[in-house]
Amino acid sequence: RALLRRLWKGDASSRMLHPRLQKAMGAYLRANKHGVRFRGRRAAGRSRAELLCALRGRVRVRTLDGTEPPFSALGWRTLVPAVPLGQLLPRGLRSCAVVTSAGAILNSSLGEEIDSHDAVLRFNSAPTHGYEKDVGNKTTIRIINSQILTNPNHHFIDSSLYKDVILVAWDPAPYSANLNLWYKKPDYNLFTPYVQHRQRNPNQPFYILHPKFIWQLWDIIQENTREKIQPNPPSSGFIGVLLMMSLCSEVHVYEYVPSERQTELCHYHELYYDAACTLGAYHPLLYEKLLVQRLNTGAQGDLHRKGKVVLPGLRAVRC
Ligand code: C5P
């Protein structure tokens, strides 16, 4: 509870985490499995306006377009969707919702509010069926990690979760964003199922995020944090928030910065308890959330009771 209140105020630190999570963070820092070398400059004291301005200047959503090796030689130019992700939705998307999969969204009755947005972003295998009252049922975009494409338990090929939506997949690449290295040794091989899915469903918009975009987001989190953050990619949640800030005039994020309903329940759709889901072990979640909290223009009451953060779209930001 103390940590939650500090998170709402925006001054939480990893020292407040359970020792088990602190230990896991330390192990990830030492392992540095993606070869991260931060070369940016820390600017941890930025105001909200300065932060937004920095984001507007830096965040460029990028997906694989098949023009770079090794993808160029593999015919990906014609494999990827002809229309880029940034041009797919009408430019005038006014208000958008990002719905995280946190257990705390259970019993929120946020479904109707979520569905009232022009576009709704969801993650991985998070269902709506049976949970409509709390999470709504509209899905415009689904961000999926490479495990969804490769783990047979997720039934990527035939589950309705992945149909009639825009799919955006990602996989942790080396920090160098060397595409040849990544292609040879992805975390989970998403390339083969991607090609197959594109060939079978050429009309479904389906993109793979460029590793440069993912690590650019990591750099921004580290730049704006006093502590050393885990040298691992940001969570799908953070990636989704920045994607929607690039596409919409206003973004409402639900149960990312946790509400007073927060428990250790990891996801609303399964009985699995682990505080790392909300506060991070592998992903620098605590720091992502502190950054998003600093950008919040919504009411504190909405944060506490709904777990809602309201963010401006980056296009509207004046520097
Ligand atoms: O677990 P999964 O990655 O599918 O969840 C989607 C996103 O929702 C996460 O990347 C994270 O940003 C957010 N999340 C959270 N707290 C939880 C579970 C998920 O903030 N307890």
Short mmCIF file of C-alpha atoms and ligand atoms in Angstrom, two decimals:
data_model
loop_
_atom_site.label_atom_id
_atom_site.label_comp_id
_atom_site.label_asym_id
_atom_site.label_seq_id
_atom_site.Cartn_x
_atom_site.Cartn_y
_atom_site.Cartn_z
CA ARG A 1 0.00 0.00 0.00
CA ALA A 2 2.79 2.43 0.86
CA LEU A 3 4.41 1.68 -2.50
CA LEU A 4 1.09 2.22 -4.27
CA ARG A 5 0.69 5.66 -2.69
CA ARG A 6 4.24 6.59 -3.67
CA LEU A 7 3.56 5.39 -7.21
CA TRP A 8 0.45 7.60 -7.38
CA LYS A 9 2.57 10.55 -6.23
CA GLY A 10 5.36 9.62 -8.63
CA ASP A 11 8.23 9.17 -6.19
CA ALA A 12 8.51 5.41 -5.73
CA SER A 13 11.87 3.67 -5.85
CA SER A 14 13.02 0.09 -6.41
CA ARG A 15 14.20 0.09 -2.77
CA MET A 16 10.54 -0.10 -1.78
CA LEU A 17 9.98 -3.35 -3.69
CA HIS A 18 9.83 -6.78 -2.09
CA PRO A 19 13.42 -8.08 -1.60
CA ARG A 20 12.63 -10.94 -3.99
CA LEU A 21 11.89 -8.47 -6.80
CA GLN A 22 14.95 -6.37 -5.94
CA LYS A 23 17.09 -9.48 -6.18
CA ALA A 24 15.60 -10.41 -9.56
CA MET A 25 16.26 -6.87 -10.83
CA GLY A 26 19.88 -7.08 -9.70
CA ALA A 27 20.33 -10.38 -11.51
CA TYR A 28 18.94 -8.90 -14.75
CA LEU A 29 21.26 -5.89 -14.38
CA ARG A 30 24.28 -8.17 -14.06
CA ALA A 31 23.23 -10.52 -16.87
CA ASN A 32 22.54 -7.73 -19.40
CA LYS A 33 21.48 -10.40 -21.87
CA HIS A 34 20.61 -7.98 -24.69
CA GLY A 35 23.96 -6.17 -24.54
CA VAL A 36 22.55 -2.80 -23.53
CA ARG A 37 24.99 0.12 -23.43
CA PHE A 38 23.26 3.32 -22.47
CA ARG A 39 24.91 6.24 -24.25
CA GLY A 40 22.24 8.84 -23.60
CA ARG A 41 22.31 11.61 -21.04
CA ARG A 42 20.24 11.47 -17.86
CA ALA A 43 17.64 14.22 -17.65
CA ALA A 44 15.66 12.92 -14.71
CA GLY A 45 14.24 16.24 -13.52
CA ARG A 46 12.11 17.11 -16.54
CA SER A 47 8.72 18.76 -16.10
CA ARG A 48 5.63 17.25 -17.71
CA ALA A 49 5.79 19.71 -20.61
CA GLU A 50 9.51 19.05 -21.17
CA LEU A 51 8.91 15.30 -21.06
CA LEU A 52 6.10 15.47 -23.61
CA CYS A 53 8.22 17.62 -25.86
CA ALA A 54 11.10 15.14 -25.64
CA LEU A 55 8.70 12.30 -26.48
CA ARG A 56 7.28 14.17 -29.46
CA GLY A 57 10.75 14.77 -30.80
CA ARG A 58 11.99 11.23 -30.30
CA VAL A 59 9.22 8.65 -30.53
CA ARG A 60 8.90 7.35 -34.06
CA VAL A 61 6.81 4.21 -34.37
CA ARG A 62 8.66 1.94 -36.74
CA THR A 63 7.79 -1.49 -38.08
CA LEU A 64 9.77 -3.84 -40.32
CA ASP A 65 9.20 -2.62 -43.87
CA GLY A 66 11.33 -5.19 -45.67
CA THR A 67 13.84 -2.67 -47.02
CA GLU A 68 16.76 -3.72 -44.79
CA PRO A 69 18.82 -6.93 -44.80
CA PRO A 70 18.17 -9.72 -44.17
CA PHE A 71 14.48 -9.02 -44.83
CA SER A 72 15.04 -7.25 -48.16
CA ALA A 73 16.58 -10.39 -49.68
CA LEU A 74 13.74 -12.52 -48.28
CA GLY A 75 11.05 -10.66 -50.19
CA TRP A 76 9.57 -8.91 -47.16
CA ARG A 77 8.98 -5.68 -49.07
CA THR A 78 5.91 -7.25 -50.63
CA LEU A 79 5.17 -9.49 -47.64
CA VAL A 80 4.49 -6.71 -45.12
CA PRO A 81 1.21 -4.76 -45.38
CA ALA A 82 1.26 -2.16 -48.15
CA VAL A 83 -0.17 0.51 -45.84
CA PRO A 84 2.13 1.51 -42.96
CA LEU A 85 0.75 1.20 -39.41
CA GLY A 86 0.82 4.97 -38.95
CA GLN A 87 -1.48 5.49 -41.93
CA LEU A 88 -3.91 2.68 -41.32
CA LEU A 89 -6.30 4.33 -38.91
CA PRO A 90 -8.03 7.61 -39.69
CA ARG A 91 -5.77 10.52 -38.72
CA GLY A 92 -8.53 12.00 -36.65
CA LEU A 93 -8.67 9.25 -33.99
CA ARG A 94 -9.81 11.35 -31.10
CA SER A 95 -9.73 9.27 -27.99
CA CYS A 96 -8.19 5.85 -27.52
CA ALA A 97 -8.06 3.28 -24.75
CA VAL A 98 -5.15 1.11 -23.66
CA VAL A 99 -6.39 -1.80 -21.57
CA THR A 100 -3.73 -3.66 -19.63
CA SER A 101 -4.28 -7.22 -18.51
CA ALA A 102 -3.78 -6.52 -14.80
CA GLY A 103 -5.84 -8.48 -12.29
CA ALA A 104 -6.93 -5.20 -10.71
CA ILE A 105 -9.29 -4.45 -13.60
CA LEU A 106 -11.61 -7.18 -12.27
CA ASN A 107 -14.75 -5.69 -10.69
CA SER A 108 -13.95 -2.28 -12.15
CA SER A 109 -17.12 -2.01 -14.30
CA LEU A 110 -14.99 -0.04 -16.78
CA GLY A 111 -16.23 -1.97 -19.83
CA GLU A 112 -18.70 0.60 -21.09
CA GLU A 113 -16.26 3.49 -20.68
CA ILE A 114 -13.53 1.53 -22.46
CA ASP A 115 -15.78 0.68 -25.41
CA SER A 116 -16.78 4.34 -25.83
CA HIS A 117 -13.32 5.17 -27.18
CA ASP A 118 -12.62 5.42 -30.92
CA ALA A 119 -9.99 2.68 -30.75
CA VAL A 120 -9.08 0.12 -28.11
CA LEU A 121 -5.67 -1.53 -27.67
CA ARG A 122 -5.31 -4.88 -25.87
CA PHE A 123 -2.42 -7.22 -25.19
CA ASN A 124 -1.40 -10.77 -25.91
CA SER A 125 -4.02 -13.38 -25.05
CA ALA A 126 -6.21 -11.14 -22.86
CA PRO A 127 -9.84 -12.13 -23.59
CA THR A 128 -12.95 -9.95 -23.60
CA HIS A 129 -15.53 -12.76 -23.73
CA GLY A 130 -16.88 -13.29 -20.23
CA TYR A 131 -15.20 -10.11 -18.92
CA GLU A 132 -17.16 -7.49 -20.90
CA LYS A 133 -18.45 -5.67 -17.84
CA ASP A 134 -14.92 -4.90 -16.66
CA VAL A 135 -12.86 -4.69 -19.86
CA GLY A 136 -15.39 -4.05 -22.67
CA ASN A 137 -15.41 -5.99 -25.92
CA LYS A 138 -14.08 -3.67 -28.62
CA THR A 139 -10.58 -4.43 -29.87
CA THR A 140 -8.91 -2.38 -32.59
CA ILE A 141 -5.28 -3.32 -32.11
CA ARG A 142 -3.66 -6.23 -30.30
CA ILE A 143 0.03 -6.11 -29.38
CA ILE A 144 1.43 -9.61 -29.11
CA ASN A 145 4.84 -10.79 -28.00
CA SER A 146 6.74 -13.47 -29.87
CA GLN A 147 5.68 -16.18 -27.41
CA ILE A 148 2.08 -15.81 -28.57
CA LEU A 149 3.13 -16.69 -32.11
CA THR A 150 5.32 -19.61 -31.13
CA ASN A 151 3.71 -21.28 -28.11
CA PRO A 152 1.06 -23.78 -29.32
CA ASN A 153 -0.97 -23.20 -26.13
CA HIS A 154 -2.00 -19.81 -27.49
CA HIS A 155 -3.53 -21.24 -30.71
CA PHE A 156 -2.36 -18.21 -32.63
CA ILE A 157 -3.52 -19.65 -35.95
CA ASP A 158 -7.11 -20.39 -35.06
CA SER A 159 -8.04 -18.41 -31.93
CA SER A 160 -10.62 -15.67 -32.62
CA LEU A 161 -8.60 -13.35 -30.34
CA TYR A 162 -6.22 -12.70 -33.21
CA LYS A 163 -8.79 -12.25 -36.00
CA ASP A 164 -10.44 -9.03 -37.21
CA VAL A 165 -7.92 -6.84 -35.39
CA ILE A 166 -4.71 -5.07 -36.29
CA LEU A 167 -1.84 -7.23 -35.02
CA VAL A 168 1.46 -5.75 -33.87
CA ALA A 169 4.10 -8.27 -32.80
CA TRP A 170 7.48 -7.80 -31.17
CA ASP A 171 10.46 -9.78 -29.92
CA PRO A 172 13.49 -8.69 -27.86
CA ALA A 173 16.39 -8.07 -30.23
CA PRO A 174 19.97 -7.19 -29.29
CA TYR A 175 20.34 -3.55 -28.15
CA SER A 176 22.52 -2.98 -31.22
CA ALA A 177 19.35 -3.67 -33.25
CA ASN A 178 21.46 -5.71 -35.64
CA LEU A 179 18.73 -7.29 -37.75
CA ASN A 180 20.97 -10.07 -39.07
CA LEU A 181 21.86 -11.19 -35.55
CA TRP A 182 18.24 -10.93 -34.47
CA TYR A 183 16.98 -12.90 -37.45
CA LYS A 184 19.42 -15.71 -36.68
CA LYS A 185 18.69 -15.73 -32.97
CA PRO A 186 15.35 -14.22 -31.98
CA ASP A 187 14.16 -14.73 -28.41
CA TYR A 188 11.29 -16.79 -29.86
CA ASN A 189 11.20 -17.38 -33.61
CA LEU A 190 8.33 -15.18 -34.66
CA PHE A 191 9.53 -14.83 -38.26
CA THR A 192 8.31 -18.18 -39.55
CA PRO A 193 4.76 -17.91 -38.17
CA TYR A 194 4.63 -14.26 -39.32
CA VAL A 195 5.44 -15.17 -42.92
CA GLN A 196 2.93 -18.00 -42.83
CA HIS A 197 0.20 -15.79 -41.38
CA ARG A 198 0.85 -13.03 -43.93
CA GLN A 199 0.58 -15.52 -46.78
CA ARG A 200 -2.65 -17.03 -45.46
CA ASN A 201 -4.27 -13.76 -44.35
CA PRO A 202 -2.90 -11.07 -46.67
CA ASN A 203 -5.78 -8.71 -45.88
CA GLN A 204 -5.24 -8.61 -42.13
CA PRO A 205 -2.94 -5.75 -41.08
CA PHE A 206 -0.08 -7.43 -39.22
CA TYR A 207 3.21 -5.72 -38.38
CA ILE A 208 6.43 -6.51 -36.52
CA LEU A 209 7.85 -3.63 -34.49
CA HIS A 210 11.36 -2.54 -35.42
CA PRO A 211 13.89 -3.24 -32.63
CA LYS A 212 15.12 0.37 -32.98
CA PHE A 213 11.70 1.57 -31.83
CA ILE A 214 11.67 -0.77 -28.82
CA TRP A 215 15.14 0.26 -27.66
CA GLN A 216 14.43 3.92 -28.33
CA LEU A 217 11.64 3.61 -25.77
CA TRP A 218 14.05 1.94 -23.35
CA ASP A 219 16.53 4.81 -23.80
CA ILE A 220 13.78 7.32 -23.01
CA ILE A 221 12.83 5.50 -19.79
CA GLN A 222 16.48 5.32 -18.65
CA GLU A 223 17.15 8.93 -19.59
CA ASN A 224 14.30 10.07 -17.36
CA THR A 225 15.04 7.82 -14.38
CA ARG A 226 17.62 8.41 -11.65
CA GLU A 227 18.11 4.71 -10.90
CA LYS A 228 19.66 2.16 -13.23
CA ILE A 229 16.78 0.36 -14.89
CA GLN A 230 16.70 -3.28 -15.98
CA PRO A 231 18.56 -3.64 -19.32
CA ASN A 232 15.58 -5.42 -20.90
CA PRO A 233 12.90 -4.16 -23.30
CA PRO A 234 9.95 -2.21 -21.92
CA SER A 235 6.75 -4.18 -21.37
CA SER A 236 4.09 -4.51 -24.06
CA GLY A 237 2.05 -2.10 -21.95
CA PHE A 238 4.57 0.74 -22.31
CA ILE A 239 5.02 0.00 -26.00
CA GLY A 240 1.23 0.16 -26.41
CA VAL A 241 0.93 3.46 -24.56
CA LEU A 242 3.52 5.13 -26.80
CA LEU A 243 2.00 3.58 -29.93
CA MET A 244 -1.41 5.02 -29.07
CA MET A 245 0.07 8.40 -28.11
CA SER A 246 1.43 8.50 -31.66
CA LEU A 247 -1.91 7.60 -33.27
CA CYS A 248 -4.56 9.37 -31.14
CA SER A 249 -5.34 12.85 -29.82
CA GLU A 250 -5.92 11.54 -26.31
CA VAL A 251 -5.09 8.22 -24.65
CA HIS A 252 -6.84 6.72 -21.62
CA VAL A 253 -4.75 3.98 -20.02
CA TYR A 254 -6.56 1.53 -17.73
CA GLU A 255 -4.91 -0.36 -14.84
CA TYR A 256 -1.34 0.30 -15.86
CA VAL A 257 -0.59 2.58 -12.94
CA PRO A 258 -2.57 0.42 -10.48
CA SER A 259 -5.79 1.45 -8.78
CA GLU A 260 -6.73 0.79 -5.16
CA ARG A 261 -8.02 -2.62 -6.39
CA GLN A 262 -4.41 -3.75 -6.89
CA THR A 263 -3.44 -7.17 -5.52
CA GLU A 264 -0.82 -9.70 -6.60
CA LEU A 265 -3.27 -11.22 -9.10
CA CYS A 266 -1.26 -11.12 -12.30
CA HIS A 267 -3.96 -11.15 -15.01
CA TYR A 268 -7.72 -10.66 -14.85
CA HIS A 269 -8.21 -13.83 -16.86
CA GLU A 270 -6.21 -16.37 -14.89
CA LEU A 271 -5.64 -17.41 -11.29
CA TYR A 272 -1.95 -16.70 -11.02
CA TYR A 273 -0.41 -14.49 -8.37
CA ASP A 274 2.90 -12.67 -8.79
CA ALA A 275 3.74 -9.09 -7.83
CA ALA A 276 6.34 -9.03 -10.62
CA CYS A 277 3.50 -8.75 -13.17
CA THR A 278 2.60 -5.30 -11.83
CA LEU A 279 5.96 -4.06 -10.53
CA GLY A 280 8.43 -5.79 -12.79
CA ALA A 281 11.32 -8.21 -12.66
CA TYR A 282 12.39 -8.70 -16.28
CA HIS A 283 10.71 -5.55 -17.63
CA PRO A 284 11.52 -2.12 -16.12
CA LEU A 285 7.82 -1.84 -15.20
CA LEU A 286 8.15 0.28 -12.06
CA TYR A 287 10.10 2.92 -14.00
CA GLU A 288 7.76 2.77 -17.01
CA LYS A 289 4.84 3.40 -14.71
CA LEU A 290 6.54 6.27 -12.88
CA LEU A 291 7.19 7.92 -16.22
CA VAL A 292 3.58 7.47 -17.37
CA GLN A 293 2.33 8.76 -14.01
CA ARG A 294 4.37 11.94 -14.51
CA LEU A 295 2.56 12.50 -17.83
CA ASN A 296 -0.93 12.05 -16.39
CA THR A 297 -3.37 14.90 -17.02
CA GLY A 298 -6.33 13.01 -15.54
CA ALA A 299 -7.80 13.44 -12.06
CA GLN A 300 -6.05 11.79 -9.09
CA GLY A 301 -9.43 10.33 -8.10
CA ASP A 302 -9.66 8.54 -11.46
CA LEU A 303 -6.17 7.15 -10.88
CA HIS A 304 -7.03 5.79 -7.44
CA ARG A 305 -10.50 4.48 -8.22
CA LYS A 306 -10.29 3.52 -11.91
CA GLY A 307 -6.57 3.02 -12.34
CA LYS A 308 -6.89 5.48 -15.20
CA VAL A 309 -4.21 7.76 -16.59
CA VAL A 310 -5.05 10.31 -19.31
CA LEU A 311 -2.31 11.31 -21.74
CA PRO A 312 -2.24 13.77 -24.64
CA GLY A 313 -1.51 12.53 -28.13
CA LEU A 314 1.97 13.48 -29.30
CA ARG A 315 0.73 15.27 -32.43
CA ALA A 316 -1.03 17.87 -30.32
CA VAL A 317 2.03 18.59 -28.17
CA ARG A 318 3.40 22.12 -28.66
CA CYS A 319 7.06 22.60 -27.86
O1 C5P B 1 1.31 -9.94 -19.10
P1 C5P B 1 1.12 -9.22 -20.38
O2 C5P B 1 2.42 -8.70 -20.97
O3 C5P B 1 0.35 -9.97 -21.40
O4 C5P B 1 0.24 -7.95 -20.02
C1 C5P B 1 0.10 -6.87 -20.90
C2 C5P B 1 0.66 -5.61 -20.28
O5 C5P B 1 -0.17 -5.18 -19.20
C3 C5P B 1 2.03 -5.80 -19.64
O6 C5P B 1 3.03 -5.68 -20.62
C4 C5P B 1 2.06 -4.70 -18.60
O7 C5P B 1 2.47 -3.49 -19.17
C5 C5P B 1 0.60 -4.60 -18.18
N1 C5P B 1 0.33 -5.31 -16.91
C6 C5P B 1 0.45 -4.62 -15.71
N2 C5P B 1 0.19 -5.25 -14.53
C7 C5P B 1 -0.19 -6.54 -14.50
C8 C5P B 1 -0.30 -7.27 -15.70
C9 C5P B 1 -0.03 -6.63 -16.90
O8 C5P B 1 0.79 -3.44 -15.72
N3 C5P B 1 -0.48 -7.11 -13.32
#
